[in-house]
PDB file of C-alpha atoms in Angstrom:
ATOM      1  CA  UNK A 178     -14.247  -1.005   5.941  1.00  0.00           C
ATOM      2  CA  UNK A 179     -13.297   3.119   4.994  1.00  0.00           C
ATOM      3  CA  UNK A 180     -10.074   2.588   7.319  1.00  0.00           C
ATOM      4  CA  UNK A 181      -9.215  -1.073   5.441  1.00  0.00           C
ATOM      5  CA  UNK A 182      -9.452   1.093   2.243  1.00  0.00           C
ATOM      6  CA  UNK A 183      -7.803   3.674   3.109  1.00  0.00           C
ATOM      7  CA  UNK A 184      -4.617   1.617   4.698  1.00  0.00           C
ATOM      8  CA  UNK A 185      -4.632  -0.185   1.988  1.00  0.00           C
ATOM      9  CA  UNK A 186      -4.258   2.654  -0.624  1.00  0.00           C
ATOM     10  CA  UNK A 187      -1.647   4.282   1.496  1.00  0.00           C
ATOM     11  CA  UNK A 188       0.312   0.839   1.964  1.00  0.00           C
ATOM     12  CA  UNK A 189       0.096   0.940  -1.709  1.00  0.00           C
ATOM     13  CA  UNK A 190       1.465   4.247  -2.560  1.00  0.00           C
ATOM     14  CA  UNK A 191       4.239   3.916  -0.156  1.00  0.00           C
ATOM     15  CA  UNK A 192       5.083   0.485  -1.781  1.00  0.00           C
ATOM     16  CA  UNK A 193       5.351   2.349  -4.747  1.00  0.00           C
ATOM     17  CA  UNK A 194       7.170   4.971  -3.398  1.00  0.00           C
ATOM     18  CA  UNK A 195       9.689   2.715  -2.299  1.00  0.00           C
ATOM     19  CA  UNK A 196      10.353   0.542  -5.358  1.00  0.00           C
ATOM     20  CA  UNK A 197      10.313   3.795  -7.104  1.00  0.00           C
ATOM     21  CA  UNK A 198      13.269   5.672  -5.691  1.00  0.00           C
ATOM     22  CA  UNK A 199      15.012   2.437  -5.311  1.00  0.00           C
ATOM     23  CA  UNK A 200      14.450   1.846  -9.339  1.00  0.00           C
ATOM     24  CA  UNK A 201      15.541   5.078 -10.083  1.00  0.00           C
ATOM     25  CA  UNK A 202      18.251   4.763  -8.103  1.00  0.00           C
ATOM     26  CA  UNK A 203      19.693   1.656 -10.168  1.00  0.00           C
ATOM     27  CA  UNK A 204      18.464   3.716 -12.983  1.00  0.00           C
ATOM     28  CA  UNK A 205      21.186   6.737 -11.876  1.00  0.00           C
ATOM     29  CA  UNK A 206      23.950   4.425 -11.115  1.00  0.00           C
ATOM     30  CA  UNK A 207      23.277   1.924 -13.990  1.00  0.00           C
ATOM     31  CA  UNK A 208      22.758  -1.172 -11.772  1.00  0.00           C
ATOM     32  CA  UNK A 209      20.072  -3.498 -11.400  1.00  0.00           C
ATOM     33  CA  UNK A 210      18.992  -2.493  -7.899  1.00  0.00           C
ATOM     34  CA  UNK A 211      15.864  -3.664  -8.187  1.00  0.00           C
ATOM     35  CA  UNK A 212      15.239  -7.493  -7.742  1.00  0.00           C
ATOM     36  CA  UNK A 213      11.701  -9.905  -7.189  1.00  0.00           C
ATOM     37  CA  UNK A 214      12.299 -10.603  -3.902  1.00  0.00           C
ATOM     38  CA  UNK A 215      12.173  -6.918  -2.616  1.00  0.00           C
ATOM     39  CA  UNK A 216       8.349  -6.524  -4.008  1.00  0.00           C
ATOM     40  CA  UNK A 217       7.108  -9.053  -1.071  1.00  0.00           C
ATOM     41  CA  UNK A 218       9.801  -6.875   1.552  1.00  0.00           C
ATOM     42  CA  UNK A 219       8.038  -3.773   0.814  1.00  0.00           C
ATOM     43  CA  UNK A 220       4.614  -5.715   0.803  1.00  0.00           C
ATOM     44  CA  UNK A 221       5.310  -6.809   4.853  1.00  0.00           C
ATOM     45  CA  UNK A 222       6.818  -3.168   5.736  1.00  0.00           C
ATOM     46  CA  UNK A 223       3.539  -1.325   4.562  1.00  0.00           C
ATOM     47  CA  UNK A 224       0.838  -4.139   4.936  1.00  0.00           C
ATOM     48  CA  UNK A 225       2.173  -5.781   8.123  1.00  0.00           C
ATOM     49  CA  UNK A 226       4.147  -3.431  10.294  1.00  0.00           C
ATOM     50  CA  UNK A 227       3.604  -5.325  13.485  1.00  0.00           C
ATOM     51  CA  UNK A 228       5.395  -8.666  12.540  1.00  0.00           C
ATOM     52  CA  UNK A 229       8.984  -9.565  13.182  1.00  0.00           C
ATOM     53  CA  UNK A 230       9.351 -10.709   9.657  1.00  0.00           C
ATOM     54  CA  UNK A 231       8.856  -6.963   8.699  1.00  0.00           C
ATOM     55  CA  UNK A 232      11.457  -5.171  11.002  1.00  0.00           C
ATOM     56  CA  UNK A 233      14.763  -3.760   9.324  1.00  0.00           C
ATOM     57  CA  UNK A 234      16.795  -6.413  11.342  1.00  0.00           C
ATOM     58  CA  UNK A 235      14.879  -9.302   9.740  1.00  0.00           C
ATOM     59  CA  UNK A 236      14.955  -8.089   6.241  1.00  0.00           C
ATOM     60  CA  UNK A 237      18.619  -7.277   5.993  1.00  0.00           C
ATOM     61  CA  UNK A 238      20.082 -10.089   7.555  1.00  0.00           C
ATOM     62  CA  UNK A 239      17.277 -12.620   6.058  1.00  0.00           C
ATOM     63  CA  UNK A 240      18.653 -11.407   2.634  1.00  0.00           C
ATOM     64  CA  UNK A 241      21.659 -11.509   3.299  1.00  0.00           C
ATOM     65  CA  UNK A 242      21.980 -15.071   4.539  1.00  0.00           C
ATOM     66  CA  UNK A 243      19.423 -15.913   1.008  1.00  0.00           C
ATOM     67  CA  UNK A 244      22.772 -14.169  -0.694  1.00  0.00           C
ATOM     68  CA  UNK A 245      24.577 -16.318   0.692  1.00  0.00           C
ATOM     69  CA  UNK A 246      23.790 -19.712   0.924  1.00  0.00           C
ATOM     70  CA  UNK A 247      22.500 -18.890  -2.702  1.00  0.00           C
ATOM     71  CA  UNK A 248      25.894 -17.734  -3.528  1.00  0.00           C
ATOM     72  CA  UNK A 249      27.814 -20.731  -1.622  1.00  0.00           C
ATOM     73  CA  UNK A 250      25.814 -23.408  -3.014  1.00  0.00           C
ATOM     74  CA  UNK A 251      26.205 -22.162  -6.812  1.00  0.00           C
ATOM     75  CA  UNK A 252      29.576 -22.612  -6.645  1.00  0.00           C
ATOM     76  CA  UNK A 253      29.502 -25.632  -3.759  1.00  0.00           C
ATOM     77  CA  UNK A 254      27.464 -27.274  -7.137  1.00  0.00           C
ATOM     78  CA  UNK A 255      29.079 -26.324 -10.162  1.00  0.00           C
ATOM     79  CA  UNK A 256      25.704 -24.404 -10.706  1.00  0.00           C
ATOM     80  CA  UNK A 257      27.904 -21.064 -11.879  1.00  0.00           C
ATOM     81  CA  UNK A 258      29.251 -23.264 -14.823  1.00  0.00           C
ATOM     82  CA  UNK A 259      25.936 -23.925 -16.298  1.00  0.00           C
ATOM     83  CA  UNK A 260      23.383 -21.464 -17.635  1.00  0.00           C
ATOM     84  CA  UNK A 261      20.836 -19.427 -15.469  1.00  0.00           C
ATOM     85  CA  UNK A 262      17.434 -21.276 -15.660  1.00  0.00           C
ATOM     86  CA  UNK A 263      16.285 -18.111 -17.380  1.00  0.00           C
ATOM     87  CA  UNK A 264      18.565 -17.537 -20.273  1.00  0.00           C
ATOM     88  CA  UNK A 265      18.536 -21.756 -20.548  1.00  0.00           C
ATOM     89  CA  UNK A 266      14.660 -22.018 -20.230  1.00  0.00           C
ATOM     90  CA  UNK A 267      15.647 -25.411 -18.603  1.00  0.00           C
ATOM     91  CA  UNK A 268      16.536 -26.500 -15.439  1.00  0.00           C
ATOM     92  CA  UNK A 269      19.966 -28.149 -15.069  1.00  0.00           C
ATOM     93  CA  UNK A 270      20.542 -30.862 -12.146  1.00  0.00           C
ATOM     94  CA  UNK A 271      23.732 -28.413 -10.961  1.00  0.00           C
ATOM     95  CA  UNK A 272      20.657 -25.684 -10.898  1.00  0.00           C
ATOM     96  CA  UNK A 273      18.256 -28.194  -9.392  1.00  0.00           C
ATOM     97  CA  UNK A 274      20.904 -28.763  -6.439  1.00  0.00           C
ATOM     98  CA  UNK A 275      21.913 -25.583  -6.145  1.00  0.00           C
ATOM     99  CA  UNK A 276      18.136 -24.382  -5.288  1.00  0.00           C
ATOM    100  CA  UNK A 277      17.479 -27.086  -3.148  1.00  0.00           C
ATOM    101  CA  UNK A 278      20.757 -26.735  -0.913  1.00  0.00           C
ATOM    102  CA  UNK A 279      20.492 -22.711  -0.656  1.00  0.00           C
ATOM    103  CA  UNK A 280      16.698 -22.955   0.051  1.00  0.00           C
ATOM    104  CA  UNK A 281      17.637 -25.541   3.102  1.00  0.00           C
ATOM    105  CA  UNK A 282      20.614 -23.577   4.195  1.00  0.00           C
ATOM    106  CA  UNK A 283      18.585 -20.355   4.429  1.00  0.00           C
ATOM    107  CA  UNK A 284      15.616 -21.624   6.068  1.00  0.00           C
ATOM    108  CA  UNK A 285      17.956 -23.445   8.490  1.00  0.00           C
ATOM    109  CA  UNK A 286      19.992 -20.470   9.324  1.00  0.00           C
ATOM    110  CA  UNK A 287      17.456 -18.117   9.366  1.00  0.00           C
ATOM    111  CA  UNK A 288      15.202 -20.111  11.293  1.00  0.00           C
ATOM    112  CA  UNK A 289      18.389 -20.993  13.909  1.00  0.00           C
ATOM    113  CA  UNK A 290      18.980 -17.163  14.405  1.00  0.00           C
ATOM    114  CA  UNK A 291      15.297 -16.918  14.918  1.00  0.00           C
ATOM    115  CA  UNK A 292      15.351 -14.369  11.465  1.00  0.00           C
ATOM    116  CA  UNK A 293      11.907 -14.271  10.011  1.00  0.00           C
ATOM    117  CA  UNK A 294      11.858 -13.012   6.570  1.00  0.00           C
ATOM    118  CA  UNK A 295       9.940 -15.275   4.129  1.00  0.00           C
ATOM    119  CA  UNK A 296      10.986 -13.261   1.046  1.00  0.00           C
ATOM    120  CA  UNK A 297      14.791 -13.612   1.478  1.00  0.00           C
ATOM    121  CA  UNK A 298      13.339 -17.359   0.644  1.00  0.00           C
ATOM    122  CA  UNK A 299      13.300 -16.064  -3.372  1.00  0.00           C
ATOM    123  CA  UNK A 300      16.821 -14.000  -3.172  1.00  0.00           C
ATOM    124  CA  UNK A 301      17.792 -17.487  -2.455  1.00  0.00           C
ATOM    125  CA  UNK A 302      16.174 -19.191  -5.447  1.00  0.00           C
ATOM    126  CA  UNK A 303      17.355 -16.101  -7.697  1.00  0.00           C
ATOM    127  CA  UNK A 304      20.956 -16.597  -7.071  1.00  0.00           C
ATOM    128  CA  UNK A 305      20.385 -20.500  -7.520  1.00  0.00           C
ATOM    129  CA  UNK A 306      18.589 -20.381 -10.639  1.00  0.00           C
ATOM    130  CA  UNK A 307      20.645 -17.599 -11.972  1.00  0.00           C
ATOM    131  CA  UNK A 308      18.938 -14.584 -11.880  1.00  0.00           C
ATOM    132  CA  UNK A 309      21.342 -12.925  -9.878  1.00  0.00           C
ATOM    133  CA  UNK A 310      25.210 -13.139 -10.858  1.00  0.00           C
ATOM    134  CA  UNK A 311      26.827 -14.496  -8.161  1.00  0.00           C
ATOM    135  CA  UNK A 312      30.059 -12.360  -8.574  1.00  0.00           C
ATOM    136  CA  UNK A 313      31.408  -9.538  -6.307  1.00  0.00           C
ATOM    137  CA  UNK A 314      29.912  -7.027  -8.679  1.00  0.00           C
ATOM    138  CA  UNK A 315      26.553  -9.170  -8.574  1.00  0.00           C
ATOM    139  CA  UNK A 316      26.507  -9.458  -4.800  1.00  0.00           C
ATOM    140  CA  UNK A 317      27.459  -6.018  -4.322  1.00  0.00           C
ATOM    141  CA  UNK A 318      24.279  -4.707  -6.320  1.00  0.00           C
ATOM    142  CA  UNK A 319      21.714  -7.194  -4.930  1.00  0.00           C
ATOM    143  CA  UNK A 320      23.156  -6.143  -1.249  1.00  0.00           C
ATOM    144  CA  UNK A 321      22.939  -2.144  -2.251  1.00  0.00           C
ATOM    145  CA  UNK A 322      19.416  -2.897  -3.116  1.00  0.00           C
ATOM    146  CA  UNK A 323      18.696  -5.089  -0.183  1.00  0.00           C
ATOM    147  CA  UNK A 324      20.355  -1.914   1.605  1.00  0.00           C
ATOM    148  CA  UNK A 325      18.158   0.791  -0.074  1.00  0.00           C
ATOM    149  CA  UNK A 326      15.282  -1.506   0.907  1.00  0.00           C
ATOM    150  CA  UNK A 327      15.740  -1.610   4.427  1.00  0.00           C
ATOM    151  CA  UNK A 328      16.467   1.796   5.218  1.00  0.00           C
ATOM    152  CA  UNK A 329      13.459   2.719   3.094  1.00  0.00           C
ATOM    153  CA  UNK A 330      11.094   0.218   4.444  1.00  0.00           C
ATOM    154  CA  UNK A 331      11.925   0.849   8.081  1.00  0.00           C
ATOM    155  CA  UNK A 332      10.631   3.740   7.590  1.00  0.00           C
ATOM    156  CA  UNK A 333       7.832   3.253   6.001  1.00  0.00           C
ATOM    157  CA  UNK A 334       7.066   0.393   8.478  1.00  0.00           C
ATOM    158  CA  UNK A 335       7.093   3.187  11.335  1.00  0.00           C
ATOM    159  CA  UNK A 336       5.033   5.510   9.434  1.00  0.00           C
ATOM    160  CA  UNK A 337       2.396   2.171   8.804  1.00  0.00           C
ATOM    161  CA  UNK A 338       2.634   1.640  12.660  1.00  0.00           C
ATOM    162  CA  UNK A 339       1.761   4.711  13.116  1.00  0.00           C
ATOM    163  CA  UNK A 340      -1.047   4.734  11.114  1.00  0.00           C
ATOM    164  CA  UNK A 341      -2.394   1.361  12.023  1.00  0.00           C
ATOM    165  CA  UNK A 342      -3.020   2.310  15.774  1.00  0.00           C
TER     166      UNK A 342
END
């Protein structure tokens, strides 16, 4: 029970640590790097080393193809013409269809590439719904984050495999 305690506080910290530099990063710069679906990244780096879903290959490219298919079905739907669900506090049928296609498309590809990374599941939704701009400038940012994430949670992960055995 000590060593469950004791991974669990140091999975937390290092979580922390993470989001931290990665926030103050965005801070520095002035961009939004930090988005949702990186909190549940950094949870399977430090909490569950040992499963595909939280290796560096899985998290970039599983948030990358959320990006996407989020990205292509916004526009695929007229979805970048209407309101983010947020701002709206509605959901629009252009939204509705844009969440439903991206969240098909990404599981689809993801699970045909055999990527496992459940959390690239809400980078999908947040481009749909309109939480992330689905620009150049707005893709650029969400992948510099993604970026940041992976480099810092791979090594994290390591140090949690480390500690784990």
């Amino acid at each position: 029970m000590v060593h469950w305690r004791h991974r669990s506080l140091t999975a937390a910290a290092l979580s922390g640590m993470v989001l931290g530099t990665i926030g103050l990063l965005g801070w520095g710069i002035g961009q939004p790097l930090l988005i949702p679906s990186l909190g549940p990244s950094i949870y399977l780096h430090t909490l569950t080393p040992h499963l595909a879903s939280a290796r560096a290959g899985n998290t970039f490219l599983g948030h990358l193809i959320g990006l996407l298919t989020g990205v292509a079905a916004v526009y695929l739907t007229g979805a970048n013409i209407v309101p983010s669900v947020m701002s709206a506090e509605q959901l629009t049928w252009p939204r509705i269809a844009a969440a439903v296609i991206a969240l098909v498309s990404s599981v689809g590809i993801q699970a045909g590439l055999k990527i496992q990374h459940p959390p690239a599941a809400a980078t999908t939704l947040l481009v749909a719904l309109g939480a992330i701009d689905p620009t150049w400038h707005g893709i650029g940012t969400v992948l510099l984050g993604i970026s940041l994430l992976t480099i810092l949670g791979g090594g994290v992960r390591r140090f949690s495999l480390v500690r784990s055995d």
